[in-house]
Backbone as JSON Lines, residues from 0, in Angstrom:
{"i":0,"aa":"M","n":[87.7,126.13,119.88],"ca":[87.09,126.48,118.9],"c":[88.08,127.38,117.8]}
{"i":1,"aa":"K","n":[88.82,128.11,118.48],"ca":[89.78,128.84,117.76],"c":[90.94,127.78,116.73]}
{"i":2,"aa":"K","n":[91.15,126.51,117.64],"ca":[91.84,125.72,116.91],"c":[91.59,124.86,115.94]}
{"i":3,"aa":"R","n":[89.92,124.53,116.07],"ca":[89.26,123.84,114.84],"c":[88.87,125.14,113.48]}
{"i":4,"aa":"L","n":[88.72,126.0,113.98],"ca":[88.69,127.16,112.91],"c":[89.93,127.26,112.17]}
{"i":5,"aa":"S","n":[90.98,127.09,112.92],"ca":[92.3,127.36,112.07],"c":[92.52,126.08,111.17]}
{"i":6,"aa":"A","n":[92.04,125.16,111.88],"ca":[92.42,123.6,111.08],"c":[91.54,123.68,109.55]}
{"i":7,"aa":"V","n":[90.26,124.19,109.95],"ca":[89.58,124.33,108.82],"c":[90.0,125.34,107.82]}
{"i":8,"aa":"A","n":[90.57,126.35,108.38],"ca":[91.22,127.42,107.31],"c":[92.08,126.94,106.51]}
{"i":9,"aa":"V","n":[93.04,125.88,106.94],"ca":[94.19,125.38,106.51],"c":[93.92,124.4,105.55]}
{"i":10,"aa":"V","n":[92.6,123.4,105.73],"ca":[92.24,122.71,104.57],"c":[91.62,123.44,103.8]}
{"i":11,"aa":"L","n":[90.87,124.31,103.76],"ca":[90.36,125.17,102.54],"c":[91.24,125.99,101.7]}
{"i":12,"aa":"A","n":[92.45,126.39,102.45],"ca":[93.44,127.0,101.85],"c":[94.23,125.83,100.66]}
{"i":13,"aa":"A","n":[94.31,124.82,101.43],"ca":[94.84,123.44,100.74],"c":[93.98,123.29,99.54]}
{"i":14,"aa":"I","n":[92.65,123.18,99.57],"ca":[92.08,123.08,98.4],"c":[91.93,123.93,97.32]}
{"i":15,"aa":"M","n":[92.13,125.07,97.78],"ca":[92.12,126.33,97.01],"c":[93.65,126.23,96.12]}
{"i":16,"aa":"T","n":[94.57,125.86,96.57],"ca":[95.74,125.95,96.26],"c":[95.99,124.98,95.13]}
{"i":17,"aa":"L","n":[95.37,123.61,95.58],"ca":[95.5,122.46,94.64],"c":[94.71,122.78,93.45]}
{"i":18,"aa":"S","n":[93.58,123.53,93.65],"ca":[93.1,123.8,92.18],"c":[93.73,124.58,91.17]}
{"i":19,"aa":"L","n":[94.81,125.09,91.83],"ca":[95.81,126.27,91.22],"c":[96.86,125.51,90.62]}
{"i":20,"aa":"S","n":[97.57,124.76,91.58],"ca":[99.1,124.2,91.5],"c":[99.08,122.66,91.39]}
{"i":21,"aa":"V","n":[98.2,122.08,91.23],"ca":[98.48,120.57,91.1],"c":[98.21,119.88,89.78]}
{"i":22,"aa":"Y","n":[98.75,119.0,89.35],"ca":[98.38,118.36,87.94],"c":[98.53,116.84,88.22]}
{"i":23,"aa":"A","n":[97.49,116.31,87.85],"ca":[97.62,114.68,87.54],"c":[98.04,114.31,86.38]}
{"i":24,"aa":"V","n":[98.99,113.48,86.28],"ca":[99.53,112.98,85.04],"c":[99.15,111.53,84.87]}
{"i":25,"aa":"G","n":[99.23,110.79,83.68],"ca":[98.56,109.53,83.3],"c":[99.38,108.3,84.45]}
{"i":26,"aa":"A","n":[98.54,107.55,84.66],"ca":[98.98,106.24,85.21],"c":[100.29,105.46,84.75]}
{"i":27,"aa":"D","n":[100.93,104.99,85.71],"ca":[101.92,104.11,85.13],"c":[101.76,102.45,85.24]}
{"i":28,"aa":"D","n":[102.75,101.58,85.15],"ca":[102.62,100.34,85.22],"c":[102.92,99.95,86.66]}
{"i":29,"aa":"A","n":[103.32,100.77,87.54],"ca":[103.76,100.14,88.85],"c":[102.27,100.08,89.87]}
{"i":30,"aa":"G","n":[101.22,100.59,89.6],"ca":[99.99,100.44,90.18],"c":[99.55,101.92,90.69]}
{"i":31,"aa":"S","n":[100.43,102.74,90.34],"ca":[100.21,104.3,90.66],"c":[99.0,104.93,89.8]}
{"i":32,"aa":"K","n":[98.15,105.5,90.27],"ca":[97.07,106.11,89.59],"c":[97.73,107.09,88.45]}
{"i":33,"aa":"G","n":[98.68,107.73,88.88],"ca":[99.5,108.8,88.0],"c":[100.35,109.45,89.17]}
{"i":34,"aa":"T","n":[100.67,110.89,88.61],"ca":[101.56,111.7,89.42],"c":[100.89,112.79,89.62]}
{"i":35,"aa":"I","n":[101.15,113.33,91.04],"ca":[100.39,114.84,91.24],"c":[101.94,115.43,91.55]}
{"i":36,"aa":"A","n":[102.02,116.66,90.72],"ca":[103.16,117.43,91.19],"c":[102.47,118.87,91.99]}
{"i":37,"aa":"F","n":[103.35,118.98,92.96],"ca":[103.05,120.25,93.59],"c":[104.26,121.29,93.53]}
{"i":38,"aa":"S","n":[103.62,122.7,93.19],"ca":[104.96,123.59,93.36],"c":[104.56,124.74,94.17]}
{"i":39,"aa":"A","n":[105.39,124.84,95.05],"ca":[105.43,125.84,96.19],"c":[105.87,126.95,96.09]}
{"i":40,"aa":"Y","n":[105.5,128.16,96.46],"ca":[105.89,129.44,96.08],"c":[107.47,129.55,96.94]}
{"i":41,"aa":"N","n":[107.55,129.03,98.05],"ca":[108.83,128.97,99.0],"c":[108.61,128.05,100.07]}
{"i":42,"aa":"M","n":[109.52,126.86,99.74],"ca":[109.28,125.89,101.28],"c":[110.11,126.39,102.22]}
{"i":43,"aa":"A","n":[110.55,127.72,102.32],"ca":[111.39,128.12,103.43],"c":[109.98,128.61,104.46]}
{"i":44,"aa":"W","n":[108.86,129.06,103.98],"ca":[107.86,129.27,104.7],"c":[107.02,128.39,105.48]}
{"i":45,"aa":"E","n":[106.84,128.29,106.55],"ca":[106.12,127.26,106.99],"c":[104.71,127.05,106.61]}
{"i":46,"aa":"Y","n":[104.11,127.67,106.11],"ca":[102.79,127.71,105.44],"c":[103.01,126.71,104.19]}
{"i":47,"aa":"Y","n":[103.56,126.75,103.46],"ca":[103.87,125.74,102.1],"c":[104.55,124.66,102.6]}
{"i":48,"aa":"V","n":[105.35,124.4,103.58],"ca":[105.97,123.13,104.38],"c":[104.73,122.36,104.81]}
{"i":49,"aa":"T","n":[103.75,123.07,105.37],"ca":[102.63,122.25,106.07],"c":[101.66,121.87,104.99]}
{"i":50,"aa":"L","n":[101.41,122.92,104.02],"ca":[100.49,122.6,102.74],"c":[101.14,121.56,101.96]}
{"i":51,"aa":"S","n":[102.22,121.38,101.6],"ca":[102.84,120.48,100.98],"c":[103.04,119.12,101.81]}
{"i":52,"aa":"Q","n":[103.03,118.67,102.92],"ca":[102.93,117.65,103.56],"c":[101.19,117.15,103.35]}
{"i":53,"aa":"G","n":[100.29,117.92,103.77],"ca":[99.33,117.74,103.45],"c":[98.94,117.12,102.04]}
{"i":54,"aa":"V","n":[99.39,117.75,100.94],"ca":[99.02,117.51,99.76],"c":[99.68,115.92,99.34]}
{"i":55,"aa":"K","n":[101.04,116.07,99.99],"ca":[101.77,114.62,99.9],"c":[100.99,113.61,100.53]}
{"i":56,"aa":"D","n":[100.27,113.67,101.59],"ca":[99.74,112.6,102.34],"c":[98.34,112.36,101.63]}
{"i":57,"aa":"A","n":[97.86,113.11,101.21],"ca":[96.63,112.81,100.48],"c":[96.9,112.4,99.19]}
{"i":58,"aa":"A","n":[97.98,112.65,98.67],"ca":[98.28,111.98,97.04],"c":[98.51,110.25,97.22]}
{"i":59,"aa":"E","n":[99.57,110.25,98.17],"ca":[99.84,108.86,98.36],"c":[98.74,107.99,98.86]}
{"i":60,"aa":"A","n":[97.95,108.75,99.77],"ca":[96.94,107.96,100.36],"c":[95.75,107.38,99.25]}
{"i":61,"aa":"A","n":[95.78,108.27,98.13],"ca":[94.79,108.1,97.11],"c":[95.42,107.32,95.79]}
{"i":62,"aa":"G","n":[96.9,106.52,96.06],"ca":[97.36,105.99,95.16],"c":[98.04,106.91,93.97]}
{"i":63,"aa":"Y","n":[98.5,107.89,94.26],"ca":[99.18,108.6,93.31],"c":[100.68,109.03,93.51]}
{"i":64,"aa":"E","n":[101.68,109.18,92.74],"ca":[102.88,109.42,92.86],"c":[103.03,110.81,93.1]}
{"i":65,"aa":"Y","n":[104.02,111.33,94.01],"ca":[103.85,112.91,94.39],"c":[105.33,113.51,94.28]}
{"i":66,"aa":"I","n":[105.21,114.59,93.46],"ca":[106.58,115.24,92.99],"c":[106.33,116.7,93.63]}
{"i":67,"aa":"E","n":[107.38,117.36,94.43],"ca":[107.09,118.46,95.11],"c":[108.12,119.5,94.14]}
{"i":68,"aa":"M","n":[107.84,120.45,94.02],"ca":[108.82,121.82,93.48],"c":[108.77,122.76,94.38]}
{"i":69,"aa":"D","n":[109.81,123.26,94.65],"ca":[110.07,124.77,95.21],"c":[110.48,125.74,94.32]}
{"i":70,"aa":"Q","n":[109.81,126.73,94.22],"ca":[110.06,127.8,93.48],"c":[110.84,128.84,94.11]}
{"i":71,"aa":"Q","n":[111.29,128.79,95.41],"ca":[112.28,129.54,95.92],"c":[112.0,131.21,95.92]}
{"i":72,"aa":"S","n":[110.38,131.35,95.64],"ca":[109.98,132.96,95.35],"c":[110.8,133.49,94.23]}
{"i":73,"aa":"D","n":[111.28,132.64,93.32],"ca":[111.92,133.38,92.0],"c":[111.24,132.7,90.97]}
{"i":74,"aa":"Q","n":[110.87,133.92,90.02],"ca":[109.99,133.45,88.62],"c":[110.81,132.55,87.76]}
{"i":75,"aa":"S","n":[111.97,132.8,87.76],"ca":[112.82,132.05,86.73],"c":[112.97,130.69,86.98]}
{"i":76,"aa":"I","n":[112.68,130.35,88.39],"ca":[112.7,128.95,88.98],"c":[111.39,128.3,88.16]}
{"i":77,"aa":"M","n":[110.44,128.98,88.61],"ca":[109.0,128.86,88.34],"c":[108.8,128.19,87.14]}
{"i":78,"aa":"I","n":[109.5,128.99,86.29],"ca":[109.38,129.06,84.83],"c":[110.06,127.78,84.23]}
{"i":79,"aa":"Q","n":[111.12,127.47,85.06],"ca":[111.86,126.22,84.27],"c":[111.09,125.01,84.94]}
{"i":80,"aa":"Q","n":[110.58,124.9,85.95],"ca":[109.96,123.64,86.48],"c":[108.67,123.31,85.47]}
Protein backbone atom coordinates (compact mmCIF):
# COMPACT_ATOMS: atom_id res chain seq x y z
CA MET A 1 0.00 0.00 0.00
CA LYS A 2 2.82 2.39 0.90
CA LYS A 3 4.53 1.68 -2.45
CA ARG A 4 1.29 2.47 -4.32
CA LEU A 5 0.82 5.71 -2.39
CA SER A 6 4.39 6.68 -3.22
CA ALA A 7 3.77 6.04 -6.93
CA VAL A 8 0.62 8.17 -6.83
CA ALA A 9 2.54 10.97 -5.13
CA VAL A 10 5.21 10.88 -7.86
CA VAL A 11 2.58 11.05 -10.59
CA LEU A 12 0.80 13.96 -8.92
CA ALA A 13 4.09 15.80 -8.42
CA ALA A 14 4.91 15.25 -12.09
CA ILE A 15 1.58 16.67 -13.18
CA MET A 16 1.99 19.73 -10.98
CA THR A 17 5.54 20.31 -12.18
CA LEU A 18 4.53 19.86 -15.80
CA SER A 19 1.91 22.53 -15.44
CA LEU A 20 4.64 24.95 -14.36
CA SER A 21 7.68 24.02 -16.42
CA VAL A 22 6.72 22.31 -19.69
CA TYR A 23 6.15 24.23 -22.85
CA ALA A 24 4.83 22.78 -26.11
CA VAL A 25 6.05 24.40 -29.31
CA GLY A 26 4.54 24.10 -32.80
CA ALA A 27 4.78 20.96 -34.90
CA ASP A 28 7.52 20.32 -37.43
CA ASP A 29 7.53 18.46 -40.74
CA ALA A 30 9.09 15.28 -39.33
CA GLY A 31 5.78 14.03 -37.96
CA SER A 32 6.29 15.35 -34.45
CA LYS A 33 3.34 17.09 -32.80
CA GLY A 34 5.76 19.70 -31.47
CA THR A 35 8.41 20.01 -28.79
CA ILE A 36 8.15 19.70 -25.02
CA ALA A 37 10.94 21.32 -23.03
CA PHE A 38 11.45 20.38 -19.39
CA SER A 39 13.55 22.57 -17.13
CA ALA A 40 14.72 20.79 -13.96
CA TYR A 41 16.01 22.64 -10.91
CA ASN A 42 18.96 20.27 -10.48
CA MET A 43 19.47 16.96 -12.27
CA ALA A 44 21.92 15.86 -9.56
CA TRP A 45 18.87 15.17 -7.38
CA GLU A 46 17.20 11.77 -7.87
CA TYR A 47 13.73 13.35 -7.73
CA TYR A 48 14.37 15.46 -10.84
CA VAL A 49 16.07 12.59 -12.69
CA THR A 50 13.01 10.39 -12.10
CA LEU A 51 10.60 13.19 -12.93
CA SER A 52 12.47 14.06 -16.11
CA GLN A 53 12.43 10.43 -17.27
CA GLY A 54 8.65 10.31 -16.75
CA VAL A 55 8.16 13.52 -18.71
CA LYS A 56 10.40 12.24 -21.50
CA ASP A 57 8.60 8.90 -21.72
CA ALA A 58 5.17 10.56 -21.79
CA ALA A 59 6.21 13.20 -24.33
CA GLU A 60 7.74 10.69 -26.71
CA ALA A 61 4.80 8.28 -26.33
CA ALA A 62 2.46 11.13 -27.28
CA GLY A 63 4.54 11.99 -30.36
CA TYR A 64 6.38 15.07 -29.10
CA GLU A 65 10.07 15.86 -29.35
CA TYR A 66 11.65 16.20 -25.87
CA ILE A 67 14.27 18.74 -24.75
CA GLU A 68 15.71 18.74 -21.24
CA MET A 69 17.33 21.68 -19.47
CA ASP A 70 19.28 21.45 -16.18
CA GLN A 71 19.28 24.68 -14.16
CA GLN A 72 21.95 23.25 -11.80
CA SER A 73 20.34 25.18 -8.92
CA ASP A 74 21.64 28.38 -10.51
CA GLN A 75 19.28 31.24 -11.32
CA SER A 76 21.61 32.71 -13.94
CA ILE A 77 21.59 29.41 -15.87
CA MET A 78 17.80 29.28 -15.59
CA ILE A 79 17.50 32.75 -17.12
CA GLN A 80 19.82 31.87 -20.02
CA GLN A 81 17.74 28.83 -20.94
